[in-house]
XYZ file of N, CA, C and O in Angstrom:
592
model
N 0.896 -1.078 0.187
C -0.164 -0.377 -0.111
C 0.804 1.287 0.050
O 2.178 1.189 0.476
N 0.096 2.359 -0.917
C 1.167 2.794 -0.735
C 0.284 4.655 -0.757
O -0.528 4.617 -0.926
N 0.890 5.763 0.275
C 0.358 7.270 0.848
C 0.952 8.216 0.258
O 2.035 7.914 0.550
N -0.142 8.884 -0.314
C 0.785 10.317 -0.723
C -0.083 11.162 -0.322
O -1.046 10.638 -0.252
N 0.528 12.266 0.272
C 0.111 13.861 0.239
C -0.416 14.326 -1.163
O 0.721 14.165 -2.162
N -1.343 14.618 -1.803
C -2.189 15.398 -2.730
C -3.164 16.490 -2.321
O -3.070 16.809 -1.554
N -2.907 17.264 -3.435
C -3.914 18.281 -3.503
C -4.876 17.937 -4.454
O -4.750 17.436 -5.337
N -6.089 17.558 -3.658
C -7.047 17.536 -4.355
C -7.865 18.498 -4.952
O -8.052 19.536 -4.610
N -7.844 18.890 -6.077
C -8.802 19.606 -7.361
C -10.144 19.735 -6.762
O -10.904 18.880 -6.329
N -10.807 20.993 -7.269
C -12.293 21.523 -7.310
C -13.195 20.220 -7.698
O -12.271 19.765 -8.802
N -14.426 20.287 -7.238
C -15.032 19.085 -7.985
C -15.354 19.338 -9.311
O -15.232 18.553 -10.234
N -15.393 20.844 -9.268
C -15.795 21.103 -11.495
C -14.740 20.605 -12.031
O -14.472 19.841 -12.903
N -13.533 21.139 -11.813
C -12.469 20.096 -12.301
C -12.044 19.127 -12.267
O -11.546 18.424 -13.795
N -12.171 18.385 -10.685
C -12.312 16.993 -11.364
C -12.829 16.152 -12.145
O -12.795 15.259 -13.191
N -14.331 16.629 -12.454
C -15.323 16.137 -13.387
C -14.567 16.730 -14.694
O -15.103 15.610 -15.755
N -14.139 17.849 -14.741
C -13.557 18.079 -16.623
C -12.721 17.400 -16.799
O -12.599 17.023 -17.974
N -11.799 17.371 -15.938
C -10.319 16.002 -16.001
C -10.439 14.654 -16.636
O -9.954 14.281 -17.063
N -11.876 14.538 -15.410
C -11.974 13.230 -15.707
C -12.739 12.587 -17.163
O -12.567 11.965 -18.016
N -13.706 13.773 -17.658
C -14.231 13.758 -18.611
C -13.054 13.444 -20.112
O -12.765 13.331 -21.001
N -11.994 14.578 -20.078
C -10.919 14.692 -20.734
C -9.857 13.203 -20.530
O -9.448 13.006 -21.561
N -9.494 12.524 -19.839
C -9.036 11.573 -19.714
C -9.931 9.956 -20.167
O -9.366 9.504 -20.480
N -11.256 10.565 -19.693
C -12.378 9.199 -20.952
C -12.194 9.336 -22.189
O -11.477 8.308 -22.754
N -11.734 10.746 -22.836
C -11.598 10.750 -24.679
C -10.401 10.417 -24.271
O -10.178 9.577 -25.775
N -9.236 10.346 -23.659
C -7.848 10.230 -23.985
C -7.870 8.242 -23.855
O -7.119 7.569 -24.674
N -8.570 7.914 -23.158
C -8.724 7.008 -22.885
C -9.155 5.940 -24.220
O -8.828 4.980 -24.570
N -10.505 6.702 -24.648
C -10.823 6.013 -25.647
C -9.887 6.037 -27.082
O -9.955 5.292 -27.740
N -9.338 6.880 -27.064
C -8.075 7.113 -28.292
C -7.003 6.092 -28.100
O -6.714 5.385 -28.931
N -6.543 5.746 -27.003
C -5.443 5.233 -26.742
C -5.470 3.841 -25.918
O -4.945 2.946 -26.036
N -6.459 3.848 -25.155
C -6.813 2.589 -24.573
C -5.715 2.340 -23.544
O -5.727 0.893 -22.972
N -5.092 3.362 -22.857
C -4.868 2.944 -22.062
C -5.253 3.159 -20.560
O -5.391 4.416 -19.937
N -5.067 1.929 -19.696
C -5.994 1.875 -18.359
C -5.616 2.789 -17.238
O -6.161 3.079 -16.155
N -4.199 2.864 -17.350
C -3.950 4.122 -15.984
C -4.512 5.453 -15.926
O -4.324 6.418 -15.454
N -4.979 5.641 -17.594
C -5.745 7.001 -17.687
C -7.368 6.896 -16.721
O -7.759 7.960 -16.270
N -7.384 6.031 -16.274
C -8.931 5.671 -15.613
C -8.354 5.065 -13.870
O -9.697 4.975 -13.212
N -7.296 4.755 -13.501
C -7.083 4.275 -12.612
C -7.328 4.863 -11.682
O -7.581 4.461 -10.293
N -6.599 6.091 -11.408
C -6.839 7.400 -10.168
C -7.043 8.495 -10.473
O -7.373 9.027 -11.632
N -8.054 8.813 -9.574
C -8.230 10.477 -9.866
C -7.526 11.771 -9.780
O -6.062 11.091 -9.728
N -7.552 12.127 -10.784
C -6.673 13.450 -11.246
C -6.412 14.210 -10.327
O -7.089 14.253 -9.318
N -5.089 14.712 -9.737
C -4.675 15.300 -8.345
C -3.300 15.920 -8.681
O -2.442 15.556 -9.751
N -2.620 16.427 -7.642
C -1.565 17.032 -7.512
C -0.592 16.028 -6.729
O -1.259 16.455 -5.527
N -0.109 15.197 -6.895
C 0.714 14.670 -6.294
C 2.117 15.609 -5.421
O 2.795 15.748 -6.126
N 1.822 15.794 -3.905
C 2.942 16.610 -3.252
C 4.047 15.418 -2.635
O 5.154 16.054 -2.806
N 3.556 14.409 -2.477
C 5.183 12.874 -2.014
C 4.553 12.018 -0.771
O 3.397 12.289 -0.962
N 5.558 10.967 -0.631
C 4.454 10.323 0.285
C 4.300 10.936 1.373
O 4.851 11.576 2.078
N 3.686 9.884 2.096
C 2.769 10.417 3.202
C 3.002 9.567 4.472
O 2.777 7.959 3.888
N 3.151 9.669 5.723
C 2.801 8.224 6.534
C 1.585 8.780 6.898
O 0.527 9.675 6.810
N 0.803 7.682 6.951
C -0.779 7.592 7.364
C -1.015 8.101 8.497
O -0.771 7.458 9.897
N -1.331 9.032 8.802
C -1.914 9.578 9.848
C -3.128 10.281 9.957
O -4.065 10.183 9.039
N -3.788 9.870 11.269
C -5.530 10.416 10.989
C -5.675 12.143 10.955
O -6.715 12.531 10.070
N -4.756 12.559 11.413
C -4.751 14.453 11.187
C -3.668 14.651 9.973
O -2.798 14.813 10.496
N -4.137 15.850 9.634
C -3.377 16.049 8.690
C -3.039 17.533 9.465
O -3.387 18.250 9.824
N -1.172 17.773 9.436
C -0.882 18.912 9.857
C -1.595 20.307 9.196
O -2.128 20.173 8.053
N -1.508 21.602 9.684
C -1.662 22.836 8.754
C -0.679 23.343 8.369
O 0.811 22.980 8.191
N -0.927 23.771 7.207
C -0.146 24.181 5.985
C -0.195 24.990 5.108
O -1.821 25.489 5.335
N 0.596 26.155 4.703
C -0.081 27.008 3.723
C -1.028 26.858 2.383
O 0.338 25.554 1.998
N -1.515 27.469 2.172
C -2.275 27.071 0.801
C -0.927 28.039 -0.312
O -0.536 28.858 -0.138
N -1.082 27.098 -1.115
C -0.105 27.098 -2.255
C -0.672 28.799 -2.695
O -2.059 28.938 -2.833
N -0.174 29.959 -3.281
C -0.804 30.967 -3.948
C -1.591 30.326 -5.188
O -1.013 30.142 -6.010
N -2.878 30.833 -4.762
C -4.006 30.614 -5.943
C -4.344 31.840 -6.758
O -4.245 32.690 -6.121
N -4.785 31.420 -8.260
C -4.557 30.402 -9.378
C -3.569 30.262 -9.312
O -2.468 30.785 -9.465
N -3.660 28.840 -10.217
C -2.225 28.187 -10.628
C -2.630 27.944 -11.689
O -3.823 27.649 -12.335
N -1.946 27.821 -12.985
C -1.999 27.699 -13.952
C -1.234 26.374 -14.758
O 0.379 26.431 -14.430
N -1.592 25.411 -15.719
C -0.830 24.491 -16.091
C 0.129 25.037 -17.326
O -0.886 26.139 -18.121
N 1.000 24.462 -17.789
C 2.052 24.413 -18.839
C 0.667 24.297 -19.719
O -0.300 23.299 -19.935
N 0.961 24.666 -21.699
C 0.166 24.077 -22.401
C 0.562 22.838 -22.939
O 0.020 22.566 -24.151
N 1.307 22.108 -22.749
C 2.143 20.690 -22.853
C 1.435 19.928 -21.989
O 2.380 19.926 -21.476
N 1.167 18.725 -21.924
C 1.427 17.897 -21.078
C 2.605 16.924 -21.357
O 3.525 17.083 -22.531
N 3.220 16.144 -20.451
C 4.397 16.356 -20.469
C 4.472 14.706 -19.795
O 3.353 14.070 -18.649
N 5.477 13.296 -19.983
C 5.402 12.618 -19.510
C 6.780 12.363 -18.753
O 8.060 12.872 -19.500
N 6.850 12.206 -17.832
C 8.229 12.083 -16.835
C 7.837 11.224 -15.287
O 6.955 10.938 -15.116
N 8.808 10.649 -15.072
C 9.172 9.395 -13.984
C 7.947 8.873 -14.106
O 7.439 8.558 -12.932
N 7.754 8.442 -15.255
C 6.211 7.117 -15.689
C 4.949 7.777 -15.785
O 4.300 7.290 -15.242
N 5.084 9.072 -14.851
C 3.717 9.184 -15.337
C 3.347 10.727 -16.419
O 3.977 11.913 -16.639
N 2.394 10.369 -16.853
C 1.707 11.805 -17.771
C 1.090 12.905 -16.536
O 0.222 12.685 -16.159
N 1.868 13.842 -17.019
C 0.932 14.822 -16.146
C 1.004 16.666 -16.593
O 1.496 16.580 -17.919
N -0.016 17.370 -16.305
C 0.063 18.931 -16.723
C 0.638 19.309 -16.025
O 0.352 19.710 -14.916
N 2.380 19.880 -16.442
C 3.135 20.787 -15.512
C 2.720 21.856 -15.153
O 1.806 22.373 -15.791
N 2.829 22.319 -14.109
C 2.541 23.630 -13.474
C 3.989 23.983 -13.214
O 4.677 23.767 -12.429
N 4.019 25.681 -14.061
C 5.034 26.190 -13.770
C 5.974 26.785 -12.514
O 5.005 27.026 -11.522
N 6.998 27.319 -12.317
C 7.858 28.052 -11.442
C 7.726 27.161 -9.670
O 7.860 28.250 -8.710
N 7.546 25.836 -9.805
C 7.926 24.774 -8.234
C 6.828 25.748 -7.123
O 7.318 26.497 -6.450
N 5.854 25.957 -7.537
C 4.598 26.352 -6.428
C 4.341 25.551 -4.979
O 3.932 26.155 -4.158
N 4.876 24.459 -5.114
C 4.495 23.484 -3.960
C 5.619 23.169 -3.023
O 5.902 22.696 -2.177
N 6.664 24.190 -3.158
C 8.178 23.821 -2.510
C 8.164 23.989 -0.876
O 8.278 22.918 -0.321
N 7.123 25.447 -0.825
C 7.297 25.260 0.640
C 5.895 24.058 1.435
O 5.861 23.706 2.631
N 4.783 23.907 0.913
C 4.059 23.143 1.507
C 4.688 21.533 1.691
O 4.745 21.144 2.640
N 5.512 21.407 0.504
C 6.224 20.137 0.625
C 6.982 19.859 1.885
O 7.337 19.032 2.774
N 7.993 21.343 2.126
C 8.821 21.290 3.208
C 8.131 21.528 4.437
O 8.267 20.904 5.372
N 6.727 21.712 4.502
C 5.740 21.962 5.644
C 5.191 20.476 5.912
O 5.448 19.783 7.285
N 5.453 19.664 5.007
C 4.564 17.904 4.715
C 5.749 16.788 5.154
O 5.757 15.889 5.536
N 7.241 17.896 5.200
C 8.200 16.702 5.098
C 8.326 15.930 3.849
O 8.291 14.841 4.159
N 7.926 16.242 2.950
C 7.426 15.152 1.468
C 8.320 15.696 0.130
O 8.529 16.989 -0.077
N 8.368 15.037 -0.476
C 9.190 15.392 -2.079
C 8.418 14.967 -2.629
O 8.330 13.667 -2.861
N 8.440 15.400 -4.027
C 8.086 14.357 -5.238
C 9.068 14.946 -6.346
O 9.334 16.331 -6.640
N 8.959 14.213 -7.855
C 9.829 15.124 -9.344
C 9.532 15.465 -9.437
O 10.174 16.274 -10.670
N 7.697 15.955 -9.560
C 7.522 17.158 -10.243
C 6.515 17.794 -9.583
O 5.985 17.415 -9.141
N 5.794 19.126 -10.445
C 4.888 19.749 -10.078
C 3.489 19.816 -11.037
O 4.049 20.263 -12.559
N 2.559 19.134 -10.929
C 1.882 18.871 -11.908
C 0.735 18.399 -11.717
O 0.528 17.578 -10.603
N -0.437 18.095 -12.186
C -1.727 17.196 -12.536
C -1.427 16.106 -12.621
O -1.392 15.867 -13.855
N -1.784 14.703 -12.152
C -1.128 13.481 -12.462
C -2.483 13.177 -13.243
O -3.574 13.416 -12.999
N -2.152 12.785 -14.804
C -3.372 11.974 -15.795
C -3.440 10.392 -15.813
O -4.037 10.077 -15.772
N -2.031 9.934 -15.826
C -2.093 8.546 -16.250
C -0.531 8.207 -16.269
O 0.524 8.705 -16.151
N -0.103 7.094 -16.577
C 1.435 6.470 -16.640
C 1.266 6.141 -18.309
O 2.480 5.101 -18.224
N 0.854 6.755 -19.028
C 1.300 6.577 -20.737
C 2.199 7.540 -21.008
O 1.877 8.791 -20.780
N 2.998 7.112 -21.763
C 4.513 7.312 -22.125
C 4.005 8.311 -23.695
O 3.888 8.086 -24.953
N 3.430 9.590 -23.855
C 2.732 10.655 -24.828
C 3.215 11.857 -24.283
O 3.273 11.969 -22.658
N 2.892 12.361 -25.101
C 3.008 14.474 -25.103
C 2.001 14.526 -25.922
O 2.020 14.173 -26.807
N 1.421 15.950 -25.370
C 0.464 16.420 -26.605
C 0.038 17.831 -25.684
O -0.280 18.372 -24.472
N -0.621 19.155 -26.788
C -0.512 20.159 -26.577
C -2.030 20.157 -25.916
O -2.928 19.337 -26.196
N -2.380 20.829 -25.068
C -3.495 21.172 -24.199
C -3.853 22.694 -24.144
O -2.775 23.311 -23.508
N -5.012 22.828 -24.091
C -5.096 24.192 -23.236
C -4.900 24.536 -21.674
O -5.232 23.364 -20.974
N -4.194 25.347 -21.462
C -3.740 25.841 -20.114
C -5.243 25.688 -19.200
O -6.207 26.084 -19.405
N -4.778 25.016 -17.843
C -5.555 24.786 -17.265
C -5.911 25.534 -16.088
O -4.769 25.433 -14.896
N -6.763 26.338 -15.128
C -7.039 27.259 -14.007
C -7.459 26.625 -12.865
O -8.128 25.733 -12.454
N -6.623 26.807 -11.863
C -6.734 25.583 -10.609
C -6.858 26.704 -9.670
O -5.731 27.437 -9.338
N -8.387 26.882 -9.107
C -8.747 28.243 -8.497
C -9.207 27.567 -6.798
O -9.202 28.248 -5.837
N -8.963 26.215 -6.725
C -9.467 25.497 -5.465
C -8.787 24.283 -4.690
O -8.934 23.661 -5.908
N -8.073 23.919 -4.081
C -7.274 22.837 -3.456
C -7.723 22.542 -1.836
O -7.832 23.212 -1.211
N -7.815 21.262 -1.875
C -7.626 20.357 -0.652
C -6.510 19.604 -0.692
O -6.004 19.110 -1.355
N -6.169 20.153 0.828
C -5.288 18.579 1.378
C -5.637 17.350 1.791
O -6.621 17.276 2.437
N -5.514 16.573 0.873
C -5.660 15.076 1.211
C -4.608 13.964 1.257
O -3.348 14.346 1.084
N -5.027 12.719 1.598
C -3.867 11.729 1.351
C -4.701 10.669 0.674
O -5.965 9.810 1.194
N -4.011 10.493 -0.721
C -4.265 9.356 -1.167
C -3.528 8.244 -0.920
O -2.647 7.921 -0.898
N -4.711 6.683 -0.882
C -3.871 5.343 -0.683
C -4.353 4.649 -1.571
O -5.084 4.844 -2.210
N -3.095 3.874 -1.989
C -3.163 3.309 -3.068
C -2.810 2.250 -3.384
O -2.029 1.781 -2.336
N -3.679 1.265 -3.523
C -3.309 -0.579 -3.210
C -3.204 -1.471 -4.851
O -4.068 -1.225 -5.813
N -2.235 -1.956 -4.988
C -1.789 -2.366 -6.146
C -1.837 -4.101 -6.221
O -1.061 -4.667 -5.011
N -2.692 -4.442 -6.594
C -2.484 -6.135 -6.436
C -2.722 -7.000 -8.051
O -3.597 -6.681 -8.487
N -1.861 -7.221 -8.563
C -1.743 -7.541 -10.001
C -1.693 -6.006 -10.697
O -1.506 -4.926 -10.777
N -2.736 -6.324 -11.603
C -3.307 -5.168 -12.924
C -4.444 -4.588 -11.659
O -4.628 -3.472 -12.830
N -4.814 -4.671 -10.765
C -6.120 -4.210 -10.008
C -5.384 -3.164 -9.371
O -4.845 -3.727 -8.480
N -5.815 -2.018 -9.089
C -5.510 -0.778 -8.796
C -6.743 -0.582 -8.110
O -7.750 0.080 -8.515
N -6.780 -0.140 -6.603
C -7.815 0.422 -5.620
C -7.314 1.611 -4.970
O -5.643 1.716 -4.872
N -7.781 2.702 -4.980
C -7.326 4.121 -4.640
C -8.762 4.712 -3.247
O -9.950 4.277 -3.545
N -8.305 5.373 -2.500
C -8.919 6.094 -1.196
C -8.606 7.464 -1.263
O -7.093 7.264 -0.623
N -9.300 8.209 -0.955
C -8.847 9.486 -0.833
C -9.174 10.152 0.806
O -10.858 9.538 0.646
N -8.646 10.264 1.910
C -9.372 10.241 3.131
C -8.288 11.554 3.944
O -7.397 12.154 3.215
N -8.999 11.705 4.700
C -8.591 13.566 5.831
C -8.907 14.482 4.857
O -7.785 15.176 4.904
N -9.550 14.963 3.889
C -9.091 15.979 3.458
C -9.295 17.358 3.689
O -10.576 17.378 4.508
N -8.470 18.200 3.779
C -8.921 19.275 4.361
C -8.919 20.416 3.459
O -7.846 20.934 2.397
N -9.486 21.591 3.020
C -10.128 22.364 2.173
C -8.745 23.540 2.684
O -8.656 23.885 3.750
N -7.984 23.886 1.513
C -6.773 24.711 1.928
C -7.688 26.139 1.205
O -8.097 26.766 0.056
N -7.356 27.129 1.929
C -7.756 28.609 2.011
C -6.667 29.649 1.381
O -5.509 29.884 2.167
N -6.585 29.989 0.063
C -5.249 30.862 -0.352
C -5.234 32.395 0.142
O -4.016 32.603 0.408
N -6.099 32.839 1.549
C -6.240 33.891 1.721
C -5.436 33.503 2.795
O -5.314 34.610 3.773
N -5.497 32.560 3.788
C -4.942 32.477 5.099
C -3.751 31.757 5.212
O -3.584 30.729 4.653
N -3.136 32.173 6.180
C -2.256 31.674 6.611
C -1.928 31.068 8.154
O -2.467 31.859 8.862
N -1.427 30.536 8.314
C -1.207 29.761 9.647
C -0.177 29.797 10.375
O 0.949 29.996 10.056
């Protein structure tokens, strides 16, 4: 089982990204596009009951206009390393800043996506052969106007 701190995107953006990933799946048939929710992975997490207080990254954020494949993940890159402080506060790290889409090795142009709303959460991933199950828990909304 793997646990990751993630920034969960707002409900409408998650729904739109699901439709986008569904269309990619229809074109390419790569099941990883349907395996996990689109989110921003901050890094490995110890499974804890309560999330720590952290500062929200400065919102809104915008993605680049090209999807990127790095470190085994297809993602929508977010420029200027906006998650350095929150990763330091969580004591974690991850090799890229972006919205996880899947594990398909490709790149393509996309319209930049604006991120206006995020929640800190823990994503648990269980892999058994080809079966991947996941769960998001301990979600806490982050307000970009507030600092702790």
